[in-house]
mmCIF file of C-alpha atoms in Angstrom:
data_model
loop_
_atom_site.group_PDB
_atom_site.id
_atom_site.type_symbol
_atom_site.label_atom_id
_atom_site.label_comp_id
_atom_site.label_asym_id
_atom_site.label_seq_id
_atom_site.Cartn_x
_atom_site.Cartn_y
_atom_site.Cartn_z
ATOM 1 C CA UNK A 275 96.908 114.357 116.783
ATOM 2 C CA UNK A 276 98.155 110.813 116.394
ATOM 3 C CA UNK A 277 101.873 110.353 117.214
ATOM 4 C CA UNK A 278 102.796 109.002 113.721
ATOM 5 C CA UNK A 279 101.515 112.301 112.270
ATOM 6 C CA UNK A 280 103.723 114.284 114.511
ATOM 7 C CA UNK A 281 106.690 112.011 113.640
ATOM 8 C CA UNK A 282 105.893 112.523 109.937
ATOM 9 C CA UNK A 283 106.108 116.246 110.262
ATOM 10 C CA UNK A 284 109.545 115.971 111.969
ATOM 11 C CA UNK A 285 110.559 113.505 109.203
ATOM 12 C CA UNK A 286 109.637 115.938 106.422
ATOM 13 C CA UNK A 287 111.704 118.586 108.064
ATOM 14 C CA UNK A 288 114.713 116.260 108.550
ATOM 15 C CA UNK A 289 114.551 115.280 104.824
ATOM 16 C CA UNK A 290 114.285 118.888 103.675
ATOM 17 C CA UNK A 291 110.862 118.080 102.147
ATOM 18 C CA UNK A 292 108.957 120.700 104.186
ATOM 19 C CA UNK A 293 110.573 124.145 104.079
ATOM 20 C CA UNK A 294 109.465 127.593 105.301
ATOM 21 C CA UNK A 295 110.554 130.884 103.571
ATOM 22 C CA UNK A 296 109.607 132.568 100.262
ATOM 23 C CA UNK A 297 108.600 130.298 97.452
ATOM 24 C CA UNK A 298 106.494 130.276 94.303
ATOM 25 C CA UNK A 299 104.140 127.552 93.472
ATOM 26 C CA UNK A 300 103.593 126.166 89.911
ATOM 27 C CA UNK A 301 100.331 128.098 89.891
ATOM 28 C CA UNK A 302 102.154 131.343 90.490
ATOM 29 C CA UNK A 303 101.178 131.741 94.097
ATOM 30 C CA UNK A 304 103.818 133.190 96.461
ATOM 31 C CA UNK A 305 103.826 130.947 99.437
ATOM 32 C CA UNK A 306 105.671 130.859 102.861
ATOM 33 C CA UNK A 307 105.881 127.079 102.833
ATOM 34 C CA UNK A 308 106.841 124.494 100.319
ATOM 35 C CA UNK A 309 106.630 120.675 100.121
ATOM 36 C CA UNK A 310 109.122 119.021 97.726
ATOM 37 C CA UNK A 311 108.742 115.198 97.861
ATOM 38 C CA UNK A 312 111.607 114.804 95.536
ATOM 39 C CA UNK A 313 113.900 115.146 98.472
ATOM 40 C CA UNK A 314 113.076 111.560 99.708
ATOM 41 C CA UNK A 315 116.167 109.993 98.274
ATOM 42 C CA UNK A 316 117.418 107.091 100.304
ATOM 43 C CA UNK A 317 116.246 103.636 101.015
ATOM 44 C CA UNK A 318 115.645 104.383 104.714
ATOM 45 C CA UNK A 319 113.706 107.461 103.889
ATOM 46 C CA UNK A 320 111.475 105.655 101.364
ATOM 47 C CA UNK A 321 110.859 102.858 103.924
ATOM 48 C CA UNK A 322 109.716 105.418 106.562
ATOM 49 C CA UNK A 323 107.617 107.214 104.060
ATOM 50 C CA UNK A 324 105.952 103.981 103.029
ATOM 51 C CA UNK A 325 105.189 103.287 106.725
ATOM 52 C CA UNK A 326 103.610 106.741 107.218
ATOM 53 C CA UNK A 327 101.375 106.222 104.037
ATOM 54 C CA UNK A 328 100.493 102.743 105.243
ATOM 55 C CA UNK A 329 99.264 104.047 108.570
ATOM 56 C CA UNK A 330 97.222 106.784 106.960
ATOM 57 C CA UNK A 331 95.718 104.212 104.481
ATOM 58 C CA UNK A 332 94.894 101.748 107.162
ATOM 59 C CA UNK A 333 93.167 104.398 109.188
ATOM 60 C CA UNK A 334 91.135 105.819 106.342
ATOM 61 C CA UNK A 335 90.512 102.823 104.087
ATOM 62 C CA UNK A 336 91.602 99.657 105.977
ATOM 63 C CA UNK A 337 93.391 97.114 103.905
ATOM 64 C CA UNK A 338 90.434 95.616 102.030
ATOM 65 C CA UNK A 339 91.504 96.606 98.573
ATOM 66 C CA UNK A 340 93.642 94.896 95.828
ATOM 67 C CA UNK A 341 95.777 97.381 94.082
ATOM 68 C CA UNK A 342 97.839 100.442 95.056
ATOM 69 C CA UNK A 343 98.185 102.572 91.980
ATOM 70 C CA UNK A 344 100.989 105.215 91.718
ATOM 71 C CA UNK A 345 100.757 107.618 88.689
ATOM 72 C CA UNK A 346 104.078 108.213 86.918
ATOM 73 C CA UNK A 347 106.518 109.375 87.859
ATOM 74 C CA UNK A 348 106.499 110.281 91.616
ATOM 75 C CA UNK A 349 103.752 107.757 92.424
ATOM 76 C CA UNK A 350 105.929 104.820 91.253
ATOM 77 C CA UNK A 351 108.261 104.618 94.259
ATOM 78 C CA UNK A 352 105.391 105.583 96.573
ATOM 79 C CA UNK A 353 103.263 102.640 95.517
ATOM 80 C CA UNK A 354 106.186 100.208 95.874
ATOM 81 C CA UNK A 355 107.365 101.460 99.242
ATOM 82 C CA UNK A 356 103.755 101.648 100.624
ATOM 83 C CA UNK A 357 102.809 98.235 99.354
ATOM 84 C CA UNK A 358 105.828 96.839 101.163
ATOM 85 C CA UNK A 359 104.950 98.524 104.452
ATOM 86 C CA UNK A 360 101.255 97.467 104.182
ATOM 87 C CA UNK A 361 102.613 93.934 104.035
ATOM 88 C CA UNK A 362 105.105 94.527 106.875
ATOM 89 C CA UNK A 363 102.753 96.354 109.331
ATOM 90 C CA UNK A 364 99.431 94.826 108.541
ATOM 91 C CA UNK A 365 100.064 91.523 106.747
ATOM 92 C CA UNK A 366 98.205 92.848 103.658
ATOM 93 C CA UNK A 367 99.540 91.547 100.419
ATOM 94 C CA UNK A 368 98.475 94.470 98.131
ATOM 95 C CA UNK A 369 99.556 94.521 94.565
ATOM 96 C CA UNK A 370 101.274 97.577 93.261
ATOM 97 C CA UNK A 371 100.778 99.136 89.826
ATOM 98 C CA UNK A 372 101.840 102.252 87.999
ATOM 99 C CA UNK A 373 101.705 103.660 84.542
ATOM 100 C CA UNK A 374 104.257 104.460 81.985
ATOM 101 C CA UNK A 375 104.265 107.795 80.225
ATOM 102 C CA UNK A 376 104.420 105.913 76.849
ATOM 103 C CA UNK A 377 102.970 102.531 75.984
ATOM 104 C CA UNK A 378 105.623 99.854 75.596
ATOM 105 C CA UNK A 379 105.227 97.592 72.489
ATOM 106 C CA UNK A 380 107.808 94.910 73.270
ATOM 107 C CA UNK A 381 108.800 92.768 76.152
ATOM 108 C CA UNK A 382 106.606 93.559 79.118
ATOM 109 C CA UNK A 383 104.029 95.345 76.927
ATOM 110 C CA UNK A 384 101.368 97.878 77.633
ATOM 111 C CA UNK A 385 101.091 101.037 79.758
ATOM 112 C CA UNK A 386 101.315 99.439 83.196
ATOM 113 C CA UNK A 387 104.272 98.578 85.384
ATOM 114 C CA UNK A 388 103.939 96.101 88.269
ATOM 115 C CA UNK A 389 100.601 94.248 88.519
ATOM 116 C CA UNK A 390 97.966 94.235 85.787
ATOM 117 C CA UNK A 391 94.390 94.909 86.875
ATOM 118 C CA UNK A 392 91.337 92.694 86.347
ATOM 119 C CA UNK A 393 87.565 93.043 86.618
ATOM 120 C CA UNK A 394 86.414 93.559 90.185
ATOM 121 C CA UNK A 395 89.722 94.903 91.517
ATOM 122 C CA UNK A 396 89.495 97.639 94.134
ATOM 123 C CA UNK A 397 92.150 100.288 93.446
ATOM 124 C CA UNK A 398 93.566 102.976 95.700
ATOM 125 C CA UNK A 399 95.491 105.823 94.073
ATOM 126 C CA UNK A 400 98.588 107.150 95.906
ATOM 127 C CA UNK A 401 100.125 110.525 95.126
ATOM 128 C CA UNK A 402 102.621 113.050 96.749
ATOM 129 C CA UNK A 403 100.720 116.133 97.497
ATOM 130 C CA UNK A 404 97.339 117.662 96.894
ATOM 131 C CA UNK A 405 96.752 118.329 93.187
ATOM 132 C CA UNK A 406 94.411 120.704 91.440
ATOM 133 C CA UNK A 407 92.734 117.692 89.814
ATOM 134 C CA UNK A 408 94.783 117.613 86.654
ATOM 135 C CA UNK A 409 96.702 114.523 87.532
ATOM 136 C CA UNK A 410 93.606 112.519 88.805
ATOM 137 C CA UNK A 411 91.800 113.502 85.588
ATOM 138 C CA UNK A 412 94.607 111.900 83.619
ATOM 139 C CA UNK A 413 94.974 108.843 85.929
ATOM 140 C CA UNK A 414 91.425 107.657 86.146
ATOM 141 C CA UNK A 415 90.935 106.997 82.443
ATOM 142 C CA UNK A 416 94.146 104.897 82.434
ATOM 143 C CA UNK A 417 92.796 102.801 85.387
ATOM 144 C CA UNK A 418 89.252 102.472 84.024
ATOM 145 C CA UNK A 419 90.620 101.354 80.705
ATOM 146 C CA UNK A 420 91.987 98.193 82.414
ATOM 147 C CA UNK A 421 88.574 96.790 83.121
ATOM 148 C CA UNK A 422 85.519 96.968 85.395
ATOM 149 C CA UNK A 423 87.646 98.092 88.464
ATOM 150 C CA UNK A 424 86.492 100.100 91.443
ATOM 151 C CA UNK A 425 88.605 103.128 92.364
ATOM 152 C CA UNK A 426 88.125 103.341 96.126
ATOM 153 C CA UNK A 427 90.022 106.627 96.789
ATOM 154 C CA UNK A 428 93.142 108.803 96.783
ATOM 155 C CA UNK A 429 95.729 109.249 99.398
ATOM 156 C CA UNK A 430 98.346 111.999 99.477
ATOM 157 C CA UNK A 431 101.123 112.969 101.921
ATOM 158 C CA UNK A 432 100.191 116.614 102.606
ATOM 159 C CA UNK A 433 96.912 118.468 102.087
ATOM 160 C CA UNK A 434 97.960 122.070 101.469
ATOM 161 C CA UNK A 435 94.303 123.114 102.290
ATOM 162 C CA UNK A 436 94.224 125.838 99.688
ATOM 163 C CA UNK A 437 91.655 126.495 96.909
ATOM 164 C CA UNK A 438 91.641 124.487 93.817
ATOM 165 C CA UNK A 439 89.613 125.745 90.793
ATOM 166 C CA UNK A 440 86.788 126.863 93.147
ATOM 167 C CA UNK A 441 86.549 128.078 96.730
ATOM 168 C CA UNK A 442 86.909 124.446 97.841
ATOM 169 C CA UNK A 443 90.169 122.671 98.464
ATOM 170 C CA UNK A 444 91.662 120.637 95.662
ATOM 171 C CA UNK A 445 91.081 117.435 97.662
ATOM 172 C CA UNK A 446 87.437 118.312 98.245
ATOM 173 C CA UNK A 447 87.006 119.115 94.549
ATOM 174 C CA UNK A 448 88.495 115.704 93.630
ATOM 175 C CA UNK A 449 86.227 114.021 96.054
ATOM 176 C CA UNK A 450 83.079 115.779 94.645
ATOM 177 C CA UNK A 451 84.038 115.638 90.977
ATOM 178 C CA UNK A 452 85.046 112.049 90.815
ATOM 179 C CA UNK A 453 83.181 110.502 93.732
ATOM 180 C CA UNK A 454 86.313 109.380 95.561
ATOM 181 C CA UNK A 455 87.187 109.360 99.197
ATOM 182 C CA UNK A 456 90.341 111.270 99.900
ATOM 183 C CA UNK A 457 92.789 111.421 102.736
ATOM 184 C CA UNK A 458 96.210 112.835 103.657
ATOM 185 C CA UNK A 459 98.884 111.735 106.123
ATOM 186 C CA UNK A 460 98.801 115.305 107.503
ATOM 187 C CA UNK A 461 97.114 118.690 106.635
ATOM 188 C CA UNK A 462 98.912 121.956 106.832
ATOM 189 C CA UNK A 463 96.701 122.796 109.813
ATOM 190 C CA UNK A 464 98.343 119.729 111.549
ATOM 191 C CA UNK A 465 101.740 121.081 110.614
ATOM 192 C CA UNK A 466 101.066 124.564 111.968
ATOM 193 C CA UNK A 467 99.419 123.221 115.129
ATOM 194 C CA UNK A 468 102.350 121.007 115.878
ATOM 195 C CA UNK A 469 105.318 123.366 114.943
ATOM 196 C CA UNK A 470 104.013 126.799 116.079
ATOM 197 C CA UNK A 471 106.430 128.145 118.703
ATOM 198 C CA UNK A 472 107.701 124.568 119.395
ATOM 199 C CA UNK A 473 111.500 124.130 119.529
ATOM 200 C CA UNK A 474 112.689 121.485 117.183
ATOM 201 C CA UNK A 475 116.308 120.582 117.306
ATOM 202 C CA UNK A 476 117.254 123.831 118.848
ATOM 203 C CA UNK A 477 115.183 126.093 116.645
ATOM 204 C CA UNK A 478 111.671 127.423 116.270
ATOM 205 C CA UNK A 479 110.467 126.379 112.801
ATOM 206 C CA UNK A 480 107.265 128.369 112.888
ATOM 207 C CA UNK A 481 107.703 131.459 115.024
ATOM 208 C CA UNK A 482 105.216 134.371 115.253
ATOM 209 C CA UNK A 483 106.396 135.986 112.018
ATOM 210 C CA UNK A 484 106.155 132.822 110.006
ATOM 211 C CA UNK A 485 102.711 132.069 111.565
ATOM 212 C CA UNK A 486 101.530 135.493 110.513
ATOM 213 C CA UNK A 487 102.817 134.852 106.955
ATOM 214 C CA UNK A 488 101.014 131.561 106.772
ATOM 215 C CA UNK A 489 97.778 133.101 108.180
ATOM 216 C CA UNK A 490 98.042 135.801 105.491
ATOM 217 C CA UNK A 491 98.524 133.187 102.770
ATOM 218 C CA UNK A 492 95.373 131.352 103.841
ATOM 219 C CA UNK A 493 93.460 134.605 103.980
ATOM 220 C CA UNK A 494 94.171 134.899 100.347
ATOM 221 C CA UNK A 495 94.219 131.320 99.136
ATOM 222 C CA UNK A 496 92.734 129.248 101.916
ATOM 223 C CA UNK A 497 89.913 126.810 100.973
ATOM 224 C CA UNK A 498 86.410 126.839 102.452
ATOM 225 C CA UNK A 499 86.219 124.772 105.679
#
C-alpha cells in the first residue's frame, strides 16, 4: 500500500472521521465501522484532505481534465480544497465547480457555484464516501445540462466495499450504470489490512474481536469481488 494511503487512514482516525463500534447506516444496516466526513472541520484538516484526494486523482486519472465538480453540499469544500492541492502538488490549474440546491435568479445567477462549464470540458466528480448511486443520478443531469461535456469519472475518499442495489459494490454499479471510471483514496480492505492488530498511538484500533465483527458484516453485506 502506498504511504499516503496509510497516512490517510491515520488522518481519518485523528480527525474522528473513521470510528469503530456499533453504528447504524442510513440504509438501516448495523455496522461495526462508520465514516463521517463532517468531522473534517479545520483549515489544516481540509488542506491535508485535499492533498490525499489530489494524490488519488493523479494516480487514477492524471491531471488532464478541466473541471472538478463537487455536488452540494459536502462536495463543495472537497472540490475547492482538492483543486488547490492539484495546483500545489502538480501545477495543474483545474477549475472547481459545484451546484446549488436551488437556482439563484439574481446576482451570480444559475445553479452553479465556481466555474461555469463549456462544450468540450472534461469533468471529474468528487464526493465523500461511496454512494448507492442516488447522488450520482442527481448530479449527472446537472452537469450534462451545462453543455457537451465529458464526465471522466468519480473519486471518493473511502470505498466501503459493500453491496449497492445488487450484489456488486456501489462504486462498481456506478461504473457500469453510467460508464464512469471510479476510484477511492482507500478501500475498507486497505483500512483493515493496515490497522489489524497494529498499535496506533498506544492502542489497537482493530483487534481480533473487531476484525471478527467486520468479517461478519461483510459476510452479510459485502459486495462481489
